[in-house]
Short mmCIF file of C-alpha atoms in Angstrom, two decimals:
data_model
loop_
_atom_site.label_atom_id
_atom_site.label_comp_id
_atom_site.label_asym_id
_atom_site.label_seq_id
_atom_site.Cartn_x
_atom_site.Cartn_y
_atom_site.Cartn_z
CA UNK A 1 39.93 -55.20 -63.24
CA UNK A 2 36.60 -53.97 -61.85
CA UNK A 3 33.36 -55.54 -63.01
CA UNK A 4 30.61 -53.41 -64.46
CA UNK A 5 29.33 -51.08 -61.73
CA UNK A 6 31.98 -52.27 -59.27
CA UNK A 7 34.81 -50.03 -58.05
CA UNK A 8 38.43 -50.41 -59.01
CA UNK A 9 40.11 -51.04 -55.65
CA UNK A 10 43.51 -49.60 -54.79
CA UNK A 11 45.05 -51.63 -51.97
CA UNK A 12 48.72 -52.35 -52.72
CA UNK A 13 51.58 -50.03 -53.72
CA UNK A 14 53.76 -51.12 -56.62
CA UNK A 15 57.48 -51.52 -55.94
CA UNK A 16 60.49 -52.06 -58.19
CA UNK A 17 61.85 -54.64 -58.60
CA UNK A 18 58.47 -56.33 -58.30
CA UNK A 19 59.94 -59.83 -57.99
CA UNK A 20 63.12 -61.85 -58.01
CA UNK A 21 64.42 -65.42 -58.34
CA UNK A 22 67.34 -67.15 -56.67
CA UNK A 23 67.48 -70.85 -57.58
CA UNK A 24 64.25 -72.45 -56.35
CA UNK A 25 63.46 -69.43 -54.17
CA UNK A 26 61.11 -66.82 -55.60
CA UNK A 27 60.09 -63.55 -53.99
CA UNK A 28 57.84 -60.65 -54.85
CA UNK A 29 57.18 -57.37 -53.13
CA UNK A 30 54.99 -54.34 -52.79
CA UNK A 31 56.00 -51.21 -50.91
CA UNK A 32 54.57 -52.73 -47.74
CA UNK A 33 55.39 -56.43 -47.81
CA UNK A 34 57.62 -59.19 -49.19
CA UNK A 35 56.36 -62.71 -49.98
CA UNK A 36 58.83 -65.58 -50.34
CA UNK A 37 57.91 -68.95 -51.88
CA UNK A 38 60.00 -72.14 -51.85
CA UNK A 39 58.98 -75.63 -53.07
CA UNK A 40 59.22 -78.46 -50.55
CA UNK A 41 60.22 -81.96 -51.63
CA UNK A 42 57.49 -84.36 -50.56
CA UNK A 43 59.94 -86.96 -49.25
CA UNK A 44 61.52 -84.43 -46.87
CA UNK A 45 58.36 -82.72 -45.67
CA UNK A 46 56.31 -83.95 -42.74
CA UNK A 47 53.82 -82.11 -40.56
CA UNK A 48 55.77 -80.16 -37.96
CA UNK A 49 59.09 -80.60 -39.75
CA UNK A 50 59.32 -76.93 -40.82
CA UNK A 51 60.68 -74.41 -38.33
CA UNK A 52 60.77 -70.70 -39.18
CA UNK A 53 62.68 -68.40 -36.83
CA UNK A 54 63.01 -64.66 -37.31
CA UNK A 55 64.22 -61.45 -35.71
CA UNK A 56 63.54 -57.95 -37.02
CA UNK A 57 66.11 -58.38 -39.79
CA UNK A 58 67.25 -62.04 -39.78
CA UNK A 59 65.45 -65.10 -41.17
CA UNK A 60 66.29 -68.74 -40.47
CA UNK A 61 64.33 -71.70 -41.84
CA UNK A 62 64.96 -75.34 -40.90
CA UNK A 63 63.51 -78.54 -42.37
CA UNK A 64 63.69 -81.63 -40.16
CA UNK A 65 66.28 -79.89 -37.99
CA UNK A 66 68.56 -78.90 -40.89
CA UNK A 67 68.94 -75.24 -41.82
CA UNK A 68 67.85 -74.37 -45.34
CA UNK A 69 70.62 -72.12 -46.64
CA UNK A 70 68.53 -70.57 -49.48
CA UNK A 71 65.97 -69.36 -46.90
CA UNK A 72 68.34 -68.23 -44.15
CA UNK A 73 70.26 -64.99 -43.87
CA UNK A 74 70.18 -61.29 -43.12
CA UNK A 75 67.32 -59.48 -44.85
CA UNK A 76 67.77 -56.31 -46.90
CA UNK A 77 65.34 -54.35 -44.71
CA UNK A 78 63.55 -54.38 -41.38
CA UNK A 79 60.29 -56.26 -40.85
CA UNK A 80 57.45 -56.09 -38.34
CA UNK A 81 57.68 -59.42 -36.52
CA UNK A 82 54.10 -59.42 -35.21
CA UNK A 83 52.63 -58.81 -38.67
CA UNK A 84 54.66 -61.49 -40.48
CA UNK A 85 53.73 -65.16 -40.89
CA UNK A 86 54.39 -68.39 -42.78
CA UNK A 87 52.43 -71.40 -43.99
CA UNK A 88 52.76 -74.50 -46.15
CA UNK A 89 50.32 -74.51 -49.06
CA UNK A 90 49.24 -77.73 -50.71
CA UNK A 91 47.64 -78.36 -54.08
CA UNK A 92 46.76 -81.57 -55.85
CA UNK A 93 48.79 -82.43 -58.94
CA UNK A 94 48.97 -85.30 -61.37
CA UNK A 95 52.16 -87.25 -61.92
CA UNK A 96 52.53 -89.80 -64.72
CA UNK A 97 54.73 -92.74 -63.75
CA UNK A 98 55.30 -95.62 -66.21
CA UNK A 99 52.23 -94.64 -68.15
CA UNK A 100 49.99 -94.47 -65.07
CA UNK A 101 48.58 -91.19 -63.68
CA UNK A 102 49.03 -90.90 -59.95
CA UNK A 103 47.79 -88.20 -57.64
CA UNK A 104 50.31 -86.34 -55.49
CA UNK A 105 50.52 -83.16 -53.45
CA UNK A 106 52.65 -80.18 -54.38
CA UNK A 107 53.76 -78.33 -51.25
CA UNK A 108 55.10 -74.77 -51.19
CA UNK A 109 56.49 -72.89 -48.19
CA UNK A 110 55.17 -69.30 -48.17
CA UNK A 111 56.72 -66.65 -45.90
CA UNK A 112 55.02 -63.24 -45.74
CA UNK A 113 57.08 -60.39 -44.27
CA UNK A 114 55.51 -57.02 -43.45
CA UNK A 115 57.97 -54.17 -43.92
CA UNK A 116 58.57 -51.65 -41.18
CA UNK A 117 59.29 -48.90 -43.69
CA UNK A 118 57.15 -48.09 -46.72
CA UNK A 119 59.80 -48.51 -49.40
CA UNK A 120 61.13 -50.93 -52.01
CA UNK A 121 63.91 -53.41 -51.32
CA UNK A 122 66.51 -53.57 -54.09
CA UNK A 123 67.18 -57.22 -53.18
CA UNK A 124 65.95 -59.80 -50.71
CA UNK A 125 69.16 -60.35 -48.76
CA UNK A 126 71.50 -57.78 -47.27
CA UNK A 127 74.75 -57.47 -49.19
CA UNK A 128 77.67 -56.78 -46.85
CA UNK A 129 79.74 -54.74 -49.29
CA UNK A 130 83.04 -53.71 -47.76
CA UNK A 131 82.10 -55.78 -44.68
CA UNK A 132 79.44 -53.21 -43.79
CA UNK A 133 76.95 -54.90 -41.49
CA UNK A 134 73.18 -54.51 -41.55
CA UNK A 135 72.15 -51.08 -40.09
CA UNK A 136 70.47 -52.71 -37.10
CA UNK A 137 73.50 -54.90 -36.43
CA UNK A 138 75.90 -51.94 -36.27
CA UNK A 139 74.43 -50.48 -33.10
CA UNK A 140 75.09 -46.93 -31.98
CA UNK A 141 78.19 -45.32 -30.51
CA UNK A 142 78.62 -45.76 -26.76
CA UNK A 143 80.08 -42.84 -24.84
CA UNK A 144 80.06 -44.53 -21.44
CA UNK A 145 80.14 -48.05 -20.01
CA UNK A 146 76.47 -47.74 -19.05
CA UNK A 147 75.55 -46.74 -22.62
CA UNK A 148 77.59 -49.69 -23.92
CA UNK A 149 75.57 -52.09 -21.78
CA UNK A 150 72.32 -50.55 -23.01
CA UNK A 151 73.48 -50.87 -26.63
CA UNK A 152 74.41 -54.50 -26.10
CA UNK A 153 70.97 -55.24 -24.61
CA UNK A 154 69.23 -53.49 -27.52
CA UNK A 155 71.33 -55.42 -30.05
CA UNK A 156 70.54 -58.69 -28.31
CA UNK A 157 66.80 -57.96 -28.37
CA UNK A 158 66.84 -56.94 -32.06
CA UNK A 159 68.87 -59.93 -33.22
CA UNK A 160 67.24 -62.62 -31.06
CA UNK A 161 65.50 -65.25 -33.17
CA UNK A 162 61.97 -66.31 -32.20
CA UNK A 163 59.42 -68.66 -33.79
CA UNK A 164 57.42 -66.88 -36.48
CA UNK A 165 53.63 -67.22 -36.41
CA UNK A 166 52.32 -70.08 -38.51
CA UNK A 167 49.14 -69.30 -40.42
CA UNK A 168 48.23 -66.42 -42.70
CA UNK A 169 46.04 -63.42 -41.99
CA UNK A 170 42.54 -63.27 -43.42
CA UNK A 171 42.29 -62.68 -47.12
CA UNK A 172 41.81 -58.92 -46.79
CA UNK A 173 45.26 -58.54 -45.26
CA UNK A 174 44.04 -55.96 -42.78
CA UNK A 175 46.09 -55.18 -39.70
CA UNK A 176 44.88 -55.43 -36.12
CA UNK A 177 44.64 -51.65 -35.76
CA UNK A 178 42.03 -51.38 -38.51
CA UNK A 179 40.40 -54.81 -38.24
CA UNK A 180 38.44 -53.59 -35.22
CA UNK A 181 36.47 -51.38 -37.55
CA UNK A 182 35.52 -54.07 -40.10
CA UNK A 183 31.89 -54.50 -39.10
CA UNK A 184 28.44 -53.11 -39.66
CA UNK A 185 28.86 -50.75 -36.71
CA UNK A 186 31.93 -49.02 -35.29
CA UNK A 187 33.80 -51.11 -32.75
CA UNK A 188 34.68 -49.66 -29.35
CA UNK A 189 38.37 -50.52 -29.76
CA UNK A 190 38.80 -48.81 -33.13
CA UNK A 191 41.81 -46.62 -32.39
CA UNK A 192 42.67 -44.86 -35.67
CA UNK A 193 40.46 -42.36 -37.45
CA UNK A 194 41.19 -39.76 -40.16
CA UNK A 195 41.24 -36.87 -37.69
CA UNK A 196 44.12 -38.63 -35.90
CA UNK A 197 46.27 -38.53 -39.04
CA UNK A 198 45.19 -36.00 -41.68
CA UNK A 199 46.27 -32.37 -41.75
CA UNK A 200 45.08 -31.39 -45.23
CA UNK A 201 43.49 -32.42 -48.53
CA UNK A 202 44.15 -30.91 -51.95
CA UNK A 203 42.87 -31.54 -55.46
CA UNK A 204 44.25 -30.44 -58.81
CA UNK A 205 43.81 -31.32 -62.46
CA UNK A 206 45.56 -31.35 -65.81
CA UNK A 207 44.10 -31.84 -69.28
CA UNK A 208 44.28 -35.60 -68.83
CA UNK A 209 44.10 -36.38 -65.12
CA UNK A 210 42.91 -35.50 -61.63
CA UNK A 211 45.27 -35.62 -58.65
CA UNK A 212 43.88 -35.84 -55.10
CA UNK A 213 46.30 -35.62 -52.17
CA UNK A 214 45.65 -36.57 -48.55
CA UNK A 215 48.35 -35.08 -46.31
CA UNK A 216 49.34 -36.71 -43.02
CA UNK A 217 51.17 -35.61 -39.91
CA UNK A 218 54.47 -37.49 -40.13
CA UNK A 219 54.69 -38.32 -36.43
CA UNK A 220 51.06 -39.48 -36.28
CA UNK A 221 51.53 -41.74 -39.32
CA UNK A 222 54.69 -43.21 -37.81
CA UNK A 223 52.80 -44.09 -34.62
CA UNK A 224 50.04 -45.69 -36.72
CA UNK A 225 52.64 -47.77 -38.58
CA UNK A 226 53.70 -49.32 -35.29
CA UNK A 227 50.24 -50.92 -35.21
CA UNK A 228 49.83 -51.73 -38.89
CA UNK A 229 51.52 -51.20 -42.25
CA UNK A 230 50.58 -48.37 -44.58
CA UNK A 231 49.18 -50.88 -47.09
CA UNK A 232 46.93 -52.32 -44.40
CA UNK A 233 45.83 -48.84 -43.35
CA UNK A 234 44.99 -46.89 -46.52
CA UNK A 235 42.54 -47.75 -49.29
CA UNK A 236 40.79 -46.09 -52.22
CA UNK A 237 37.88 -47.16 -54.45
CA UNK A 238 37.41 -45.61 -57.89
CA UNK A 239 34.30 -45.66 -60.08
CA UNK A 240 33.82 -43.91 -63.43
CA UNK A 241 32.22 -40.97 -61.67
CA UNK A 242 33.07 -41.42 -57.99
CA UNK A 243 36.05 -41.62 -55.65
CA UNK A 244 36.29 -42.82 -52.04
CA UNK A 245 39.47 -42.67 -49.94
CA UNK A 246 39.28 -44.28 -46.50
CA UNK A 247 41.06 -46.14 -43.72
CA UNK A 248 40.60 -49.88 -44.04
CA UNK A 249 38.02 -51.09 -41.56
CA UNK A 250 36.45 -47.62 -41.22
CA UNK A 251 34.70 -47.42 -44.59
CA UNK A 252 31.62 -45.78 -43.05
CA UNK A 253 33.67 -42.68 -42.23
CA UNK A 254 35.81 -42.01 -45.34
CA UNK A 255 38.54 -39.42 -45.51
CA UNK A 256 37.05 -38.18 -48.79
CA UNK A 257 34.05 -39.15 -50.89
CA UNK A 258 33.43 -37.29 -54.12
CA UNK A 259 31.13 -37.48 -57.13
CA UNK A 260 33.21 -36.42 -60.11
CA UNK A 261 32.07 -33.73 -62.52
CA UNK A 262 33.21 -35.89 -65.44
CA UNK A 263 34.24 -39.45 -66.23
CA UNK A 264 37.51 -41.26 -65.51
CA UNK A 265 39.01 -44.63 -66.42
CA UNK A 266 39.07 -46.54 -63.10
CA UNK A 267 41.50 -49.26 -64.29
CA UNK A 268 44.12 -46.62 -65.10
CA UNK A 269 44.06 -45.18 -61.59
CA UNK A 270 47.33 -45.10 -59.66
CA UNK A 271 48.44 -44.07 -56.20
CA UNK A 272 51.61 -43.59 -54.19
CA UNK A 273 52.86 -42.31 -50.85
CA UNK A 274 55.35 -39.49 -51.25
CA UNK A 275 56.26 -36.25 -49.48
CA UNK A 276 55.08 -32.69 -50.01
CA UNK A 277 55.69 -29.23 -48.56
CA UNK A 278 52.15 -28.03 -49.23
CA UNK A 279 50.96 -28.55 -45.63
CA UNK A 280 54.32 -29.04 -43.91
CA UNK A 281 53.65 -26.04 -41.65
CA UNK A 282 50.61 -27.87 -40.20
CA UNK A 283 52.76 -30.68 -38.84
CA UNK A 284 53.64 -30.71 -35.17
CA UNK A 285 57.27 -31.23 -36.23
CA UNK A 286 57.76 -28.98 -39.23
CA UNK A 287 61.28 -30.30 -39.82
CA UNK A 288 60.10 -33.88 -40.29
CA UNK A 289 59.08 -35.33 -43.70
CA UNK A 290 55.49 -34.50 -44.61
CA UNK A 291 53.90 -37.68 -46.09
CA UNK A 292 51.05 -37.46 -48.57
CA UNK A 293 48.90 -40.08 -50.30
CA UNK A 294 48.42 -39.06 -53.94
CA UNK A 295 45.66 -40.67 -56.02
CA UNK A 296 45.85 -40.05 -59.76
CA UNK A 297 42.73 -40.54 -61.89
CA UNK A 298 42.96 -40.63 -65.69
CA UNK A 299 40.17 -38.77 -67.49
CA UNK A 300 38.20 -40.77 -70.03
CA UNK A 301 38.50 -39.84 -73.72
CA UNK A 302 35.12 -38.09 -73.62
CA UNK A 303 36.12 -35.99 -70.60
CA UNK A 304 39.55 -34.77 -71.70
CA UNK A 305 40.40 -31.13 -71.09
CA UNK A 306 39.98 -28.77 -68.15
CA UNK A 307 36.81 -29.29 -66.13
CA UNK A 308 35.03 -26.23 -64.84
CA UNK A 309 34.73 -28.00 -61.48
CA UNK A 310 36.38 -31.24 -60.41
CA UNK A 311 33.49 -32.45 -58.21
CA UNK A 312 29.73 -32.14 -58.46
CA UNK A 313 29.46 -33.25 -54.83
CA UNK A 314 32.18 -33.71 -52.23
CA UNK A 315 32.28 -34.83 -48.61
CA UNK A 316 35.30 -35.05 -46.34
CA UNK A 317 36.13 -36.15 -42.80
CA UNK A 318 37.19 -33.56 -40.26
CA UNK A 319 40.96 -33.07 -40.03
CA UNK A 320 43.41 -32.98 -37.12
CA UNK A 321 43.26 -30.38 -34.36
CA UNK A 322 45.18 -27.23 -35.22
CA UNK A 323 45.41 -26.05 -31.60
CA UNK A 324 46.28 -29.31 -29.91
CA UNK A 325 49.67 -27.90 -28.90
CA UNK A 326 47.97 -25.37 -26.63
CA UNK A 327 45.90 -28.10 -24.96
CA UNK A 328 48.95 -30.31 -24.51
CA UNK A 329 50.91 -27.45 -22.92
CA UNK A 330 48.15 -26.68 -20.41
CA UNK A 331 47.83 -30.32 -19.40
CA UNK A 332 51.60 -30.63 -19.10
CA UNK A 333 51.74 -27.64 -16.74
CA UNK A 334 49.10 -29.17 -14.47
CA UNK A 335 50.68 -32.63 -14.55
CA UNK A 336 54.14 -31.21 -13.81
CA UNK A 337 52.72 -29.15 -10.94
CA UNK A 338 51.01 -32.19 -9.38
CA UNK A 339 54.09 -34.40 -9.79
CA UNK A 340 56.39 -31.75 -8.29
CA UNK A 341 54.14 -31.20 -5.27
CA UNK A 342 53.99 -34.95 -4.63
CA UNK A 343 57.78 -35.34 -4.91
CA UNK A 344 58.42 -32.37 -2.57
CA UNK A 345 55.99 -33.82 -0.03
CA UNK A 346 57.86 -37.14 -0.14
CA UNK A 347 61.20 -35.39 0.42
CA UNK A 348 59.75 -33.41 3.33
CA UNK A 349 58.30 -36.58 4.90
CA UNK A 350 61.63 -38.36 4.61
CA UNK A 351 63.34 -35.47 6.38
CA UNK A 352 60.82 -35.38 9.26
CA UNK A 353 60.61 -39.10 10.04
CA UNK A 354 64.11 -40.26 10.87
CA UNK A 355 65.93 -41.79 13.89
CA UNK A 356 69.06 -40.37 15.49
CA UNK A 357 71.14 -43.25 14.05
CA UNK A 358 69.97 -42.31 10.55
CA UNK A 359 70.65 -38.59 10.98
CA UNK A 360 74.12 -38.62 9.42
CA UNK A 361 73.13 -40.66 6.37
CA UNK A 362 69.90 -38.66 6.00
CA UNK A 363 71.88 -35.40 6.08
CA UNK A 364 73.98 -36.71 3.21
CA UNK A 365 70.82 -37.62 1.28
CA UNK A 366 69.37 -34.22 2.10
CA UNK A 367 72.38 -32.50 0.57
CA UNK A 368 71.89 -34.56 -2.58
CA UNK A 369 68.20 -33.62 -2.61
CA UNK A 370 68.87 -29.88 -2.63
CA UNK A 371 69.36 -29.51 -6.43
CA UNK A 372 66.39 -31.81 -6.93
CA UNK A 373 64.24 -29.68 -4.63
CA UNK A 374 65.17 -26.52 -6.51
CA UNK A 375 64.18 -28.16 -9.79
CA UNK A 376 60.87 -29.36 -8.36
CA UNK A 377 60.12 -25.99 -6.77
CA UNK A 378 60.50 -24.34 -10.18
CA UNK A 379 57.79 -26.63 -11.59
CA UNK A 380 55.28 -25.76 -8.84
CA UNK A 381 52.63 -23.26 -9.91
CA UNK A 382 51.42 -20.50 -7.66
CA UNK A 383 47.72 -20.34 -6.85
CA UNK A 384 47.25 -17.53 -9.38
CA UNK A 385 49.17 -19.40 -12.06
CA UNK A 386 47.19 -22.59 -11.48
CA UNK A 387 43.90 -20.68 -11.60
CA UNK A 388 44.96 -19.08 -14.88
CA UNK A 389 45.86 -22.47 -16.38
CA UNK A 390 42.48 -23.90 -15.30
CA UNK A 391 40.72 -20.86 -16.79
CA UNK A 392 42.51 -21.28 -20.13
CA UNK A 393 41.81 -25.02 -20.09
CA UNK A 394 38.11 -24.41 -19.42
CA UNK A 395 37.96 -21.84 -22.22
CA UNK A 396 39.83 -24.04 -24.70
CA UNK A 397 37.76 -25.13 -27.70
CA UNK A 398 38.94 -27.42 -30.44
CA UNK A 399 39.95 -25.83 -33.74
CA UNK A 400 40.66 -27.99 -36.76
CA UNK A 401 42.57 -27.49 -39.98
CA UNK A 402 40.55 -26.33 -42.97
CA UNK A 403 39.77 -29.00 -45.51
CA UNK A 404 39.10 -29.02 -49.23
CA UNK A 405 37.33 -25.80 -50.34
CA UNK A 406 33.64 -26.45 -51.02
CA UNK A 407 33.61 -29.91 -49.40
CA UNK A 408 30.92 -30.73 -46.86
CA UNK A 409 31.83 -32.25 -43.52
CA UNK A 410 31.10 -35.93 -42.84
CA UNK A 411 29.61 -36.53 -39.40
CA UNK A 412 31.09 -39.69 -37.90
CA UNK A 413 28.57 -42.46 -37.34
CA UNK A 414 30.07 -43.07 -33.88
CA UNK A 415 30.09 -39.43 -32.71
CA UNK A 416 30.02 -39.19 -28.91
CA UNK A 417 27.56 -37.20 -26.86
CA UNK A 418 30.30 -34.92 -25.52
CA UNK A 419 31.95 -34.21 -28.86
CA UNK A 420 31.73 -30.76 -30.37
CA UNK A 421 29.21 -30.72 -33.20
CA UNK A 422 27.03 -33.47 -31.73
CA UNK A 423 23.98 -31.18 -31.62
CA UNK A 424 24.56 -30.21 -35.25
CA UNK A 425 24.88 -33.89 -36.14
CA UNK A 426 21.54 -34.73 -34.47
CA UNK A 427 19.88 -31.78 -36.24
CA UNK A 428 21.21 -32.99 -39.60
CA UNK A 429 19.95 -36.53 -39.00
CA UNK A 430 16.50 -35.26 -37.99
CA UNK A 431 16.37 -33.03 -41.07
CA UNK A 432 17.28 -35.97 -43.33
CA UNK A 433 14.55 -38.12 -41.74
CA UNK A 434 12.03 -35.30 -42.12
CA UNK A 435 12.86 -34.91 -45.80
CA UNK A 436 12.58 -38.65 -46.34
CA UNK A 437 9.29 -39.29 -44.51
CA UNK A 438 7.71 -35.89 -45.03
CA UNK A 439 6.74 -35.30 -41.40
CA UNK A 440 8.30 -33.29 -38.59
CA UNK A 441 5.79 -34.13 -35.85
CA UNK A 442 5.71 -36.93 -33.32
CA UNK A 443 5.28 -40.54 -34.38
CA UNK A 444 1.72 -41.88 -34.12
CA UNK A 445 0.38 -45.39 -33.78
CA UNK A 446 -0.52 -46.95 -37.14
CA UNK A 447 -3.01 -49.80 -36.91
CA UNK A 448 -2.27 -50.79 -40.50
CA UNK A 449 1.46 -51.12 -39.79
CA UNK A 450 1.08 -52.34 -36.22
CA UNK A 451 3.72 -49.87 -34.98
CA UNK A 452 4.44 -46.19 -34.50
CA UNK A 453 5.13 -44.30 -37.71
CA UNK A 454 6.04 -40.79 -38.79
CA UNK A 455 3.85 -41.18 -41.86
CA UNK A 456 0.28 -40.28 -40.97
#
């Protein structure tokens, strides 16, 4: 629950079942992670006696060299190995023996597993009903002997157990992809921003609630999930009269910030990741699922009913490029042309530099190269075609998807000098400074302040 004046923070996605118990083992989950706890008997535990091994879907825990059956088996889902960890937590406890209080330590093994997919697990362990193996253990059908070898190698890599990292993440639970942005200024290695993911924003209302949706490109979100989980990527803060949706670690450049036209109950806010067809046509792959983050705000009792406007002020981040496909095609044509020319030159050089003893074998290679040469020749652009591609590339200007109607555009605090809109950004900053200090002229030396000042 948020304190007075503090936001209600949405960070984790509820999953059902939320928890489970199997003997001494207890587990709980959100849509993005599973946490397992298991008490350790003090007599058996010693520093370094716990060994946790894991693959992408198999967990094995040993204590003093003996496998712990309750903590070993095939998991119900797939986990991200690099984002999972374990630790032994200790807490002081009192134990009364023969009427005397003695101090002892209660030790608990905690294993945190980050899910690869944003979904709930119905159980902790995989149930092999009808002898059906785990999906990753089944492999794929092999049409040839070469494919069979590849499948076997993939299966070996997926099922190979390796020591799991000991030691938890920081308390915020942020992933490496977003942690780079957790600072007072934007880090150089921050690799994910809203305009890499978002294709649209919508807002609607009922008599009792507001619903704000942030729509993502499915392929872009999948790539982001390879770096960090959805729960470690998305965040939202809700006040009685404000809403902020952002990527964790990049709070200075939110996806959406809005001042509400009425009041809501922050503690009753809810969110979920689902799919929607509203902006499916904006995806690069229209046939793929179109994920959307939906934030639902409950109107306070004094603000029930239809609002004339949902926001009194609204700012949003720029969205993804709408014409990136054209840019990608032009670059692909030039790259293919350069690669084809280089390959043809190599084939020609191999044909020119050869000894008489190599002539027969080279002739055989040359015959094999003929289909390859025809394929490469087809990828080579003529001078006119290459000039046309360069002209179109020079004339290309970024176009972005339209955002929420009436929302003003947030200028990123780390905008580069070469980015489109940089001049407009500088003009806006200068205008804001002018309004604040009341002067549009040059700074003058102020003896009273001992520095240059715009106030004179």
